[in-house]
CSV table of C-alpha atoms and ligand atoms in Angstrom, one decimal:
chain,number,residue,atom,x,y,z
I,1,MET,CA,12.8,-6.2,-17.4
I,2,ILE,CA,9.2,-8.8,-17.2
I,3,TRP,CA,9.1,-11.5,-15.3
I,4,ASN,CA,6.0,-13.5,-17.3
I,5,PRO,CA,5.8,-11.6,-19.9
I,6,GLU,CA,2.5,-14.2,-21.5
I,7,HIS,CA,0.5,-12.5,-18.6
I,8,GLU,CA,1.8,-9.5,-18.6
I,9,CYS,CA,1.8,-7.8,-21.9
I,10,MET,CA,-1.4,-10.0,-22.6
I,11,ASN,CA,-3.2,-9.4,-25.5
I,12,VAL,CA,-6.3,-7.4,-24.0
I,13,ASP,CA,-9.4,-9.9,-25.7
I,14,SER,CA,-7.9,-12.1,-24.2
I,15,LEU,CA,-6.8,-11.4,-20.8
I,16,ARG,CA,-10.5,-10.0,-20.7
I,17,ALA,CA,-11.5,-13.9,-21.9
I,18,LEU,CA,-9.3,-15.1,-19.0
I,19,GLN,CA,-10.1,-12.5,-16.3
I,20,PHE,CA,-14.2,-14.0,-16.9
I,21,ALA,CA,-13.4,-17.5,-17.5
I,22,ARG,CA,-11.6,-17.1,-14.0
I,23,LEU,CA,-14.2,-15.3,-12.2
I,24,LYS,CA,-17.3,-17.4,-12.9
I,25,ASN,CA,-15.3,-20.4,-11.8
I,26,LEU,CA,-14.6,-17.9,-8.2
I,27,VAL,CA,-18.9,-17.0,-8.1
I,28,GLU,CA,-19.4,-21.1,-9.1
I,29,ARG,CA,-16.9,-22.8,-6.4
I,30,VAL,CA,-17.6,-19.8,-3.0
I,31,TYR,CA,-21.1,-20.0,-4.5
I,32,ASN,CA,-21.7,-24.0,-3.1
I,33,THR,CA,-18.5,-24.2,-0.8
I,34,VAL,CA,-18.8,-20.9,1.6
I,35,PRO,CA,-22.4,-20.6,2.9
I,36,PHE,CA,-21.2,-16.8,3.8
I,37,TYR,CA,-21.3,-16.5,0.4
I,38,LYS,CA,-24.6,-18.4,-1.1
I,39,GLU,CA,-26.3,-16.5,2.1
I,40,LYS,CA,-25.0,-13.0,0.6
I,41,LEU,CA,-25.0,-13.5,-3.5
I,42,ASP,CA,-29.0,-15.2,-2.3
I,43,LYS,CA,-29.8,-12.1,-0.8
I,44,ALA,CA,-28.7,-10.1,-3.5
I,45,GLY,CA,-30.3,-12.6,-6.1
I,46,VAL,CA,-27.9,-13.5,-7.8
I,47,LYS,CA,-27.1,-16.2,-8.8
I,48,PRO,CA,-23.8,-17.4,-10.6
I,49,SER,CA,-25.6,-18.0,-14.2
I,50,ASP,CA,-26.3,-14.9,-13.7
I,51,ILE,CA,-22.7,-13.7,-14.4
I,52,LYS,CA,-23.2,-13.8,-17.8
I,53,CYS,CA,-20.3,-11.4,-18.5
I,54,LEU,CA,-16.8,-9.3,-17.4
I,55,ALA,CA,-19.1,-5.9,-16.2
I,56,ASP,CA,-22.0,-8.6,-15.1
I,57,ILE,CA,-19.1,-8.2,-11.9
I,58,SER,CA,-21.5,-5.1,-10.7
I,59,LYS,CA,-24.2,-7.8,-10.2
I,60,LEU,CA,-21.4,-9.3,-7.0
I,61,PRO,CA,-22.8,-7.6,-3.4
I,62,PHE,CA,-19.0,-6.2,-1.6
I,63,THR,CA,-17.5,-7.4,0.6
I,64,THR,CA,-16.3,-5.7,3.7
I,65,LYS,CA,-13.5,-5.2,6.1
I,66,THR,CA,-16.4,-6.5,8.9
I,67,ASP,CA,-17.6,-9.2,7.1
I,68,LEU,CA,-13.7,-10.5,7.2
I,69,ARG,CA,-14.2,-9.4,11.5
I,70,ASP,CA,-17.4,-11.4,11.7
I,71,THR,CA,-16.0,-14.7,9.8
I,72,TYR,CA,-12.9,-14.5,12.1
I,73,PRO,CA,-10.9,-17.0,12.0
I,74,TYR,CA,-11.9,-19.7,9.3
I,75,GLY,CA,-16.0,-18.7,8.3
I,76,LEU,CA,-14.4,-17.4,4.9
I,77,LEU,CA,-12.6,-21.5,3.9
I,78,ALA,CA,-13.4,-22.5,0.5
I,79,VAL,CA,-11.9,-26.0,0.6
I,80,PRO,CA,-10.7,-27.9,3.8
I,81,GLN,CA,-8.6,-26.9,6.8
I,82,SER,CA,-6.4,-29.7,5.4
I,83,GLU,CA,-5.2,-27.5,2.3
I,84,ILE,CA,-4.3,-24.6,3.9
I,85,VAL,CA,-0.3,-24.0,4.1
I,86,GLU,CA,-0.4,-20.5,5.1
I,87,ILE,CA,-1.9,-18.2,6.5
I,88,HIS,CA,-1.1,-14.5,6.9
I,89,MET,CA,-3.3,-11.7,9.4
I,90,SER,CA,-3.1,-8.7,10.4
I,91,SER,CA,-5.1,-6.0,13.0
I,92,GLY,CA,-6.5,-2.7,12.6
I,93,THR,CA,-8.6,-0.4,14.7
I,94,THR,CA,-10.7,-3.3,16.9
I,95,GLY,CA,-8.8,-5.6,17.1
I,96,THR,CA,-10.0,-8.8,15.5
I,97,PRO,CA,-7.6,-9.6,13.0
I,98,VAL,CA,-8.8,-10.3,9.0
I,99,VAL,CA,-7.5,-13.7,8.5
I,100,ASP,CA,-6.1,-15.0,5.2
I,101,ALA,CA,-5.8,-18.5,4.5
I,102,TYR,CA,-3.3,-19.2,1.3
I,103,THR,CA,-3.7,-23.2,-0.3
I,104,ALA,CA,0.1,-24.7,-2.5
I,105,LYS,CA,-1.1,-22.9,-4.8
I,106,ASP,CA,-2.1,-20.1,-3.7
I,107,LEU,CA,1.4,-19.3,-2.3
I,108,ASP,CA,2.0,-19.7,-6.1
I,109,ASP,CA,0.1,-16.3,-7.3
I,110,TRP,CA,2.2,-14.9,-4.6
I,111,ALA,CA,4.8,-15.1,-5.5
I,112,GLU,CA,4.2,-14.8,-9.4
I,113,GLY,CA,3.0,-11.8,-8.5
I,114,MET,CA,6.2,-10.5,-6.0
I,115,ALA,CA,8.2,-11.9,-9.0
I,116,ARG,CA,6.5,-9.6,-11.6
I,117,THR,CA,7.2,-6.5,-9.0
I,118,LEU,CA,10.4,-7.4,-8.1
I,119,SER,CA,10.8,-8.0,-11.7
I,120,GLY,CA,10.1,-4.8,-12.6
I,121,ALA,CA,12.1,-2.9,-10.5
I,122,GLY,CA,15.0,-4.8,-11.9
I,123,ALA,CA,15.9,-7.0,-10.5
I,124,THR,CA,16.6,-10.6,-11.5
I,125,HIS,CA,17.9,-14.3,-10.9
I,126,ASN,CA,22.0,-12.7,-9.6
I,127,ASP,CA,20.7,-10.2,-7.3
I,128,THR,CA,21.0,-10.6,-4.0
I,129,ILE,CA,17.9,-8.5,-2.5
I,130,GLN,CA,18.0,-8.1,1.0
I,131,ASN,CA,14.4,-7.6,3.0
I,132,ALA,CA,13.6,-4.9,5.4
I,133,TYR,CA,9.9,-6.1,5.1
I,134,GLY,CA,8.9,-7.2,9.0
I,135,TYR,CA,8.5,-11.2,8.9
I,136,GLY,CA,5.8,-12.8,10.4
I,137,LEU,CA,1.7,-12.5,10.2
I,138,PHE,CA,2.7,-9.0,8.0
I,139,THR,CA,2.1,-10.6,4.4
I,140,GLY,CA,5.2,-7.9,3.9
I,141,GLY,CA,8.1,-10.1,4.8
I,142,MET,CA,6.7,-13.9,3.5
I,143,GLY,CA,5.3,-11.7,0.7
I,144,VAL,CA,8.9,-10.8,-0.6
I,145,HIS,CA,10.7,-13.8,0.2
I,146,HIS,CA,8.2,-16.4,-2.1
I,147,GLY,CA,8.8,-13.5,-4.7
I,148,ALA,CA,12.7,-13.5,-4.9
I,149,ARG,CA,12.3,-17.7,-4.2
I,150,LYS,CA,10.6,-18.0,-7.0
I,151,LEU,CA,12.8,-15.1,-8.7
I,152,GLY,CA,15.7,-17.5,-7.7
I,153,ALA,CA,17.5,-14.4,-6.4
I,154,THR,CA,19.2,-13.8,-3.2
I,155,VAL,CA,17.4,-12.9,-0.4
I,156,ILE,CA,18.0,-12.3,3.0
I,157,PRO,CA,15.3,-11.4,5.5
I,158,ILE,CA,16.8,-9.2,7.3
I,159,SER,CA,13.8,-7.9,8.2
I,160,SER,CA,12.9,-4.3,9.6
I,161,GLY,CA,14.7,-3.1,12.6
I,162,ASN,CA,18.2,-3.5,13.3
I,163,THR,CA,19.7,-0.4,11.7
I,164,GLN,CA,23.3,-1.2,12.4
I,165,LYS,CA,23.3,-4.5,10.4
I,166,GLN,CA,21.3,-3.2,7.7
I,167,LEU,CA,24.2,-0.8,6.1
I,168,MET,CA,26.8,-3.9,6.9
I,169,LEU,CA,25.2,-6.9,5.4
I,170,MET,CA,24.7,-4.8,2.8
I,171,ARG,CA,27.6,-3.4,2.0
I,172,ASP,CA,29.3,-7.0,2.8
I,173,PHE,CA,26.8,-9.0,0.8
I,174,LYS,CA,27.2,-6.8,-2.1
I,175,SER,CA,23.1,-6.2,-1.4
I,176,ASN,CA,21.1,-4.8,-5.1
I,177,LEU,CA,17.9,-4.1,-4.1
I,178,PHE,CA,16.2,-4.1,-0.2
I,179,THR,CA,12.7,-3.6,0.6
I,180,CYS,CA,11.3,-2.5,3.9
I,181,THR,CA,8.0,0.7,4.1
I,182,PRO,CA,9.3,4.6,2.8
I,183,SER,CA,9.2,5.3,5.9
I,184,TYR,CA,12.1,2.8,6.9
I,185,ALA,CA,14.0,3.4,4.0
I,186,MET,CA,14.4,7.7,5.6
I,187,TYR,CA,14.6,6.8,8.5
I,188,MET,CA,17.9,4.1,7.4
I,189,ALA,CA,19.4,6.6,5.3
I,190,GLU,CA,19.6,9.6,8.1
I,191,GLN,CA,21.0,7.1,10.1
I,192,ALA,CA,24.0,5.5,7.7
I,193,LYS,CA,24.5,9.0,7.9
I,194,GLU,CA,25.2,9.6,12.0
I,195,MET,CA,26.7,6.3,11.6
I,196,GLY,CA,29.0,8.0,8.7
I,197,VAL,CA,28.5,5.7,5.6
I,198,ASP,CA,28.3,7.1,2.7
I,199,VAL,CA,24.8,4.5,1.0
I,200,LYS,CA,26.4,5.5,-2.4
I,201,LYS,CA,28.8,3.8,-1.9
I,202,LEU,CA,27.0,0.7,-1.7
I,203,SER,CA,26.1,-1.9,-4.1
I,204,LEU,CA,22.2,-0.6,-4.2
I,205,ARG,CA,20.4,0.5,-7.1
I,206,ALA,CA,16.6,-0.3,-6.6
I,207,ALA,CA,14.8,-0.6,-3.4
I,208,CYS,CA,10.5,-1.7,-3.9
I,209,LEU,CA,8.2,0.6,-1.4
I,210,GLY,CA,5.0,0.9,-0.3
I,211,ALA,CA,3.0,-0.9,2.5
I,212,GLU,CA,1.8,2.7,3.5
I,213,PRO,CA,1.1,6.0,1.8
I,214,TRP,CA,3.6,8.0,0.0
I,215,SER,CA,4.1,11.4,-2.0
I,216,GLU,CA,6.2,12.1,-5.4
I,217,GLY,CA,8.5,14.6,-2.8
I,218,MET,CA,9.4,11.7,-1.1
I,219,ARG,CA,10.3,9.8,-3.6
I,220,ASN,CA,12.6,12.0,-4.6
I,221,GLN,CA,14.1,12.7,-1.8
I,222,ILE,CA,15.3,8.6,-0.6
I,223,GLU,CA,16.2,8.3,-5.0
I,224,SER,CA,18.7,10.8,-4.1
I,225,ALA,CA,19.9,9.8,-0.7
I,226,TRP,CA,20.7,6.4,-1.9
I,227,GLY,CA,21.6,6.7,-5.2
I,228,ILE,CA,18.9,4.3,-6.1
I,229,LYS,CA,15.2,3.8,-7.9
I,230,ALA,CA,13.0,4.1,-5.4
I,231,TYR,CA,9.3,1.6,-6.5
I,232,ASP,CA,5.6,2.3,-4.9
I,233,ILE,CA,4.5,-1.1,-5.1
I,234,TYR,CA,1.3,-2.3,-3.4
I,235,GLY,CA,-1.1,-5.0,-1.7
I,236,LEU,CA,-3.9,-5.7,1.3
I,237,THR,CA,-3.6,-8.5,3.5
I,238,GLU,CA,-7.2,-9.7,2.8
I,239,ILE,CA,-5.8,-9.1,-0.7
I,240,THR,CA,-2.6,-12.2,-0.3
I,241,GLY,CA,-0.9,-9.4,0.2
I,242,PRO,CA,2.1,-7.5,-1.9
I,243,GLY,CA,3.0,-8.1,-4.9
I,244,VAL,CA,-0.9,-6.5,-6.2
I,245,ALA,CA,0.6,-4.4,-8.1
I,246,PHE,CA,3.8,-2.1,-9.6
I,247,GLU,CA,6.0,-0.2,-10.3
I,248,CYS,CA,7.9,-0.5,-13.6
I,249,GLU,CA,10.7,1.5,-14.7
I,250,ALA,CA,8.1,4.1,-15.8
I,251,GLN,CA,7.4,5.4,-12.4
I,252,TYR,CA,4.4,6.2,-13.8
I,253,GLY,CA,2.0,4.3,-11.6
I,254,MET,CA,1.3,0.6,-10.5
I,255,HIS,CA,0.3,-1.8,-13.3
I,256,VAL,CA,-2.2,-4.9,-11.3
I,257,ASN,CA,-1.1,-7.9,-11.9
I,258,GLU,CA,-5.1,-8.5,-13.2
I,259,ASP,CA,-4.9,-11.9,-14.5
I,260,LEU,CA,-5.2,-12.4,-10.9
I,261,TRP,CA,-7.0,-9.4,-8.5
I,262,PHE,CA,-9.3,-8.3,-10.4
I,263,PRO,CA,-9.9,-4.4,-10.4
I,264,GLU,CA,-12.5,-2.0,-9.8
I,265,ILE,CA,-13.3,1.9,-8.9
I,266,ILE,CA,-16.7,2.1,-7.6
I,267,ASP,CA,-17.7,6.1,-6.3
I,268,PRO,CA,-17.9,5.5,-1.9
I,269,GLU,CA,-21.0,7.5,-1.6
I,270,THR,CA,-22.9,5.6,-4.7
I,271,GLU,CA,-21.0,2.5,-4.5
I,272,GLN,CA,-21.1,2.9,-8.3
I,273,PRO,CA,-18.4,2.0,-11.2
I,274,VAL,CA,-17.2,4.8,-12.5
I,275,PRO,CA,-14.8,5.4,-15.6
I,276,ASP,CA,-11.5,5.0,-15.7
I,277,GLY,CA,-9.3,8.3,-15.1
I,278,GLU,CA,-11.9,9.3,-12.3
I,279,LYS,CA,-10.7,8.8,-8.6
I,280,GLY,CA,-12.9,6.7,-6.5
I,281,GLU,CA,-12.3,3.2,-4.7
I,282,LEU,CA,-10.6,0.8,-6.0
I,283,VAL,CA,-12.6,-3.1,-4.6
I,284,ILE,CA,-10.5,-6.5,-6.0
I,285,THR,CA,-11.8,-9.2,-6.4
I,286,THR,CA,-8.8,-12.4,-6.1
I,287,ILE,CA,-10.4,-14.4,-9.6
I,288,THR,CA,-7.3,-17.4,-8.3
I,289,LYS,CA,-8.0,-17.1,-5.0
I,290,GLU,CA,-8.6,-20.8,-2.9
I,291,GLY,CA,-8.7,-20.6,0.3
I,292,THR,CA,-10.3,-17.4,1.0
I,293,PRO,CA,-11.6,-16.1,-2.3
I,294,LEU,CA,-12.4,-12.2,-2.3
I,295,ILE,CA,-14.7,-11.3,-3.9
I,296,ARG,CA,-15.7,-7.1,-4.4
I,297,TYR,CA,-13.9,-6.5,-1.7
I,298,ARG,CA,-13.9,-2.3,-0.9
I,299,THR,CA,-10.3,-1.3,0.1
I,300,ARG,CA,-11.0,1.6,1.7
I,301,ASP,CA,-7.7,3.1,-0.8
I,302,ILE,CA,-8.7,6.2,-3.7
I,303,THR,CA,-6.7,5.5,-6.8
I,304,PHE,CA,-7.8,5.6,-10.9
I,305,ILE,CA,-7.7,3.5,-13.0
I,306,ILE,CA,-4.8,4.6,-15.7
I,307,THR,CA,-5.7,5.2,-19.4
I,308,GLU,CA,-2.5,5.6,-21.6
I,309,PRO,CA,-1.1,2.5,-22.2
I,310,CYS,CA,2.6,1.8,-21.1
I,311,ALA,CA,5.4,2.4,-22.5
I,312,CYS,CA,7.1,-0.6,-21.1
I,313,GLY,CA,4.7,-3.2,-23.5
I,314,ARG,CA,2.1,-4.6,-20.5
I,315,THR,CA,-1.1,-4.2,-21.8
I,316,THR,CA,-2.2,-4.6,-17.4
I,317,ARG,CA,-4.1,-1.8,-16.6
I,318,LYS,CA,-2.5,0.5,-14.3
I,319,ILE,CA,-4.0,2.0,-11.4
I,320,HIS,CA,-2.6,5.2,-9.8
I,321,ARG,CA,-0.6,6.3,-6.8
I,322,LEU,CA,-2.7,6.3,-3.8
I,323,PHE,CA,-4.2,9.5,-2.6
I,324,GLY,CA,-5.2,7.5,1.2
I,325,ARG,CA,-7.5,5.4,2.7
I,326,THR,CA,-11.1,6.9,3.3
I,327,ASP,CA,-11.3,6.1,6.6
I,328,ASP,CA,-7.7,8.1,7.2
I,329,MET,CA,-9.4,10.8,5.6
I,330,LEU,CA,-9.6,14.4,8.3
I,331,ILE,CA,-11.8,16.0,8.2
I,332,ILE,CA,-11.3,19.1,10.1
I,333,ARG,CA,-14.2,21.4,9.9
I,334,GLY,CA,-16.0,19.6,6.9
I,335,VAL,CA,-12.7,19.6,4.2
I,336,ASN,CA,-11.6,16.2,3.8
I,337,VAL,CA,-7.9,16.1,4.8
I,338,PHE,CA,-6.0,13.2,3.8
I,339,PRO,CA,-2.1,12.6,6.0
I,340,SER,CA,-0.3,12.5,2.0
I,341,GLN,CA,-1.8,16.4,0.7
I,342,ILE,CA,0.3,17.6,3.9
I,343,GLU,CA,3.3,14.8,3.3
I,344,ASN,CA,3.5,16.3,-0.8
I,345,ALA,CA,3.1,20.3,1.4
I,346,LEU,CA,6.0,19.3,3.9
I,347,VAL,CA,8.3,18.2,1.2
I,348,ASP,CA,9.0,21.3,-1.1
I,349,ILE,CA,9.5,23.7,2.3
I,350,GLN,CA,12.6,24.8,2.6
I,351,GLY,CA,14.9,23.9,6.2
I,352,VAL,CA,12.1,21.4,6.9
I,353,GLU,CA,11.7,17.0,6.8
I,354,PRO,CA,8.9,14.7,6.0
I,355,ASN,CA,8.6,13.7,9.3
I,356,TYR,CA,5.4,14.7,11.4
I,357,LEU,CA,1.9,14.3,13.2
I,358,ILE,CA,-0.6,15.7,13.0
I,359,VAL,CA,-2.5,15.9,16.5
I,360,VAL,CA,-6.6,16.6,15.7
I,361,ASN,CA,-8.3,17.1,19.1
I,362,ARG,CA,-12.9,19.1,19.1
I,363,ASN,CA,-12.3,22.6,21.8
I,364,GLU,CA,-14.7,21.5,24.5
I,365,GLU,CA,-16.3,24.4,23.8
I,366,THR,CA,-16.5,25.5,20.5
I,367,HIS,CA,-17.2,22.3,20.1
I,368,LEU,CA,-14.3,23.1,16.3
I,369,ASP,CA,-11.9,20.6,15.5
I,370,GLU,CA,-8.6,22.1,16.4
I,371,ALA,CA,-5.6,20.3,13.9
I,372,GLU,CA,-1.8,21.1,14.7
I,373,LEU,CA,1.0,20.9,12.4
I,374,HIS,CA,3.3,19.2,14.3
I,375,VAL,CA,6.4,19.5,12.2
I,376,GLU,CA,10.5,18.2,12.3
I,377,VAL,CA,12.8,21.4,11.4
I,378,SER,CA,16.5,19.9,10.0
I,379,ALA,CA,19.9,19.4,11.7
I,380,GLU,CA,20.9,22.6,9.5
I,381,GLN,CA,17.5,24.9,9.9
I,382,PHE,CA,17.7,25.0,14.1
I,383,THR,CA,18.5,27.5,16.0
I,384,ASP,CA,17.4,29.4,18.8
I,385,GLU,CA,17.1,32.6,17.4
I,386,THR,CA,12.7,33.4,17.7
I,387,LYS,CA,12.4,35.1,13.9
I,388,GLY,CA,13.8,32.1,11.9
I,389,MET,CA,11.4,30.0,13.7
I,390,GLU,CA,8.4,32.3,13.9
I,391,ALA,CA,8.9,33.0,9.6
I,392,LEU,CA,9.3,28.9,9.3
I,393,ARG,CA,6.0,28.2,10.9
I,394,ASN,CA,4.5,31.2,8.7
I,395,THR,CA,5.6,29.9,5.6
I,396,ILE,CA,4.9,26.0,6.5
I,397,SER,CA,1.2,27.8,7.6
I,398,SER,CA,0.2,29.6,4.1
I,399,VAL,CA,1.4,27.0,2.7
I,400,MET,CA,-0.8,24.4,3.5
I,401,LYS,CA,-4.1,27.2,3.5
I,402,SER,CA,-3.3,27.3,0.2
I,403,LYS,CA,-2.5,23.7,-0.5
I,404,LEU,CA,-5.1,22.2,1.6
I,405,GLY,CA,-7.4,25.2,1.9
I,406,ILE,CA,-7.6,25.1,6.0
I,407,MET,CA,-5.2,26.6,8.6
I,408,LEU,CA,-3.7,24.3,10.5
I,409,LYS,CA,-2.2,25.4,13.9
I,410,VAL,CA,1.7,24.8,13.3
I,411,LYS,CA,4.3,23.8,15.6
I,412,LEU,CA,8.1,23.6,14.7
I,413,VAL,CA,10.1,20.6,17.4
I,414,GLU,CA,13.5,19.6,17.8
I,415,PRO,CA,15.5,17.7,14.3
I,416,LYS,CA,14.1,14.0,15.4
I,417,SER,CA,11.8,15.0,17.6
I,418,ILE,CA,9.0,12.7,15.8
I,419,GLU,CA,8.9,8.4,16.2
I,420,ARG,CA,10.8,7.2,13.5
I,421,SER,CA,9.3,3.7,12.6
I,422,THR,CA,10.9,0.8,10.8
I,423,GLY,CA,7.3,-0.7,10.1
I,424,LYS,CA,4.4,1.8,8.9
I,425,ALA,CA,4.5,5.5,10.7
I,426,LYS,CA,2.1,6.9,13.2
I,427,ARG,CA,0.9,10.1,11.6
I,428,VAL,CA,-2.3,11.2,13.2
I,429,ILE,CA,-3.4,11.0,16.2
I,430,ASP,CA,-6.4,12.0,16.5
I,431,ASN,CA,-8.0,13.0,20.0
I,432,ARG,CA,-11.6,13.6,19.1
I,433,LYS,CA,-14.2,11.1,20.4
I,434,LEU,CA,-16.3,11.0,17.3
M,501,LIG,O1,1.0,-3.4,4.2
M,501,LIG,C1,1.0,-5.8,1.7
M,501,LIG,C2,2.7,-4.3,1.5
M,501,LIG,C3,3.5,-4.5,2.0
M,501,LIG,C4,2.1,-4.0,0.8
M,501,LIG,C5,4.1,-4.3,1.8
M,501,LIG,C6,2.7,-2.9,-0.4
M,501,LIG,C7,3.7,-3.3,0.6
M,501,LIG,P1,-1.5,-4.4,5.3
M,501,LIG,O2,-1.3,-4.7,6.1
M,501,LIG,O3,-2.9,-4.9,5.3
M,501,LIG,O4,-0.6,-4.9,4.1
M,501,LIG,O5,-2.2,-2.4,4.8
M,501,LIG,C8,-3.0,-2.2,3.9
M,501,LIG,O6,-1.6,0.0,3.1
M,501,LIG,O7,-5.3,-1.1,1.9
M,501,LIG,C9,-3.0,0.0,1.6
M,501,LIG,O8,-3.9,1.5,2.5
M,501,LIG,C10,-1.4,0.3,2.1
M,501,LIG,N1,-0.1,0.9,1.6
M,501,LIG,C11,-0.1,-0.7,1.1
M,501,LIG,N2,0.8,-0.6,-0.6
M,501,LIG,C12,1.0,0.7,0.3
M,501,LIG,C13,1.4,2.2,-1.0
M,501,LIG,C14,0.6,-4.6,3.2
M,501,LIG,N3,2.8,2.0,-1.9
M,501,LIG,C15,-3.3,-0.9,2.8
M,501,LIG,N4,1.3,2.9,-1.4
M,501,LIG,C16,-3.5,-0.7,1.9
M,501,LIG,C17,0.1,3.0,-0.3
M,501,LIG,C18,-0.3,1.4,0.4
M,501,LIG,N5,-0.3,2.1,0.8
């Protein structure tokens, strides 16, 4: 179902005109109200009046995560604090959180983005949505919640974890759709099997999964384990949260809610825009945001704009499933490796689970990087017989060599020995002191 045909199926010229009007208004607003932006634009020699068409967006300077940290907590507010009704934040590696502050109108836009997202997965006001994203400062829980309220569905705010109760409520309240990270969806299915619960007998039709990279292979596994359709959804705290982009029934690429969040793809090195269809870093401008608007925010996420029109009828542009983040990319002996590539390769190998951990060390003597890939063997395959395990290890090694171009030391570990996550899974332990 298309939640908002007026905006989601808008004539493209009208959509560009709307985006331009909103962009112009945004630049004027922040220039006049946020000293940080006035300084940034002055330094770049750009005045709001220089924005004469949508393409002029490329004249504007980028905003980065460091800018957000440097202005913590409220340095980017574009409205009086009395107008802020909710805040969220995420903490990253340095510990200083990045903050997103919302006015009532911002919450409404967020709910709109999420209502479109849930509708994209087929949800209607008749459905019961079990929300297993974490509630709190993380945007997953509240984002789905606001969207489900707008849709008029019944929302079960169970939050993440407590798998036994998740399964019980799915059964008792006949949940039709659930939302969580892909790794938690896998884990729940695994637990259900152990508890003797047949999840295919539940009333579930679909799941909206995101907040971490996952692969097509993982999608297939989740869909067949649950007997549902699994949809990819995307967003980030800085840019409001989930609801920025979502998959429709075509399940190929995520429609960006671009009347609210304007996307660009740039080459992360040269910082120049790349043509549609070419991979690069996603940059987003929050064209309607009031609380903490962001101009040309560098997401660090790698994707491309899909050029073919979508059969679903939406005219909003789609981004491809994410390839990873520029800052999660491991450079092992000069070769760029994304954890999601490893997952993609693993799902095709018989006898292993897509549960893995990459441990990277730097050899003290040779100063070379050594990556060890810990892979869980499936319960059916696991034996004490060394020959069989040795053969499996060799298979994984050679698949990695041919798909990633590097030799990884492979360590097979016992079924269920890699820590499970009810939120975002941790895939990399980097012990290098870089
Ligand atoms: O993860 C928001 C969210 C919640 C999205 C629920 C989807 C569902 P953050 O914690 O700020 O916000 O993390 C944002 O997670 O920049 C991506 O690197 C990654 N990410 C989010 N969705 C996807 C996805 C939420 N579908 C960061 N595929 C983003 C791959 C994703 N990576």
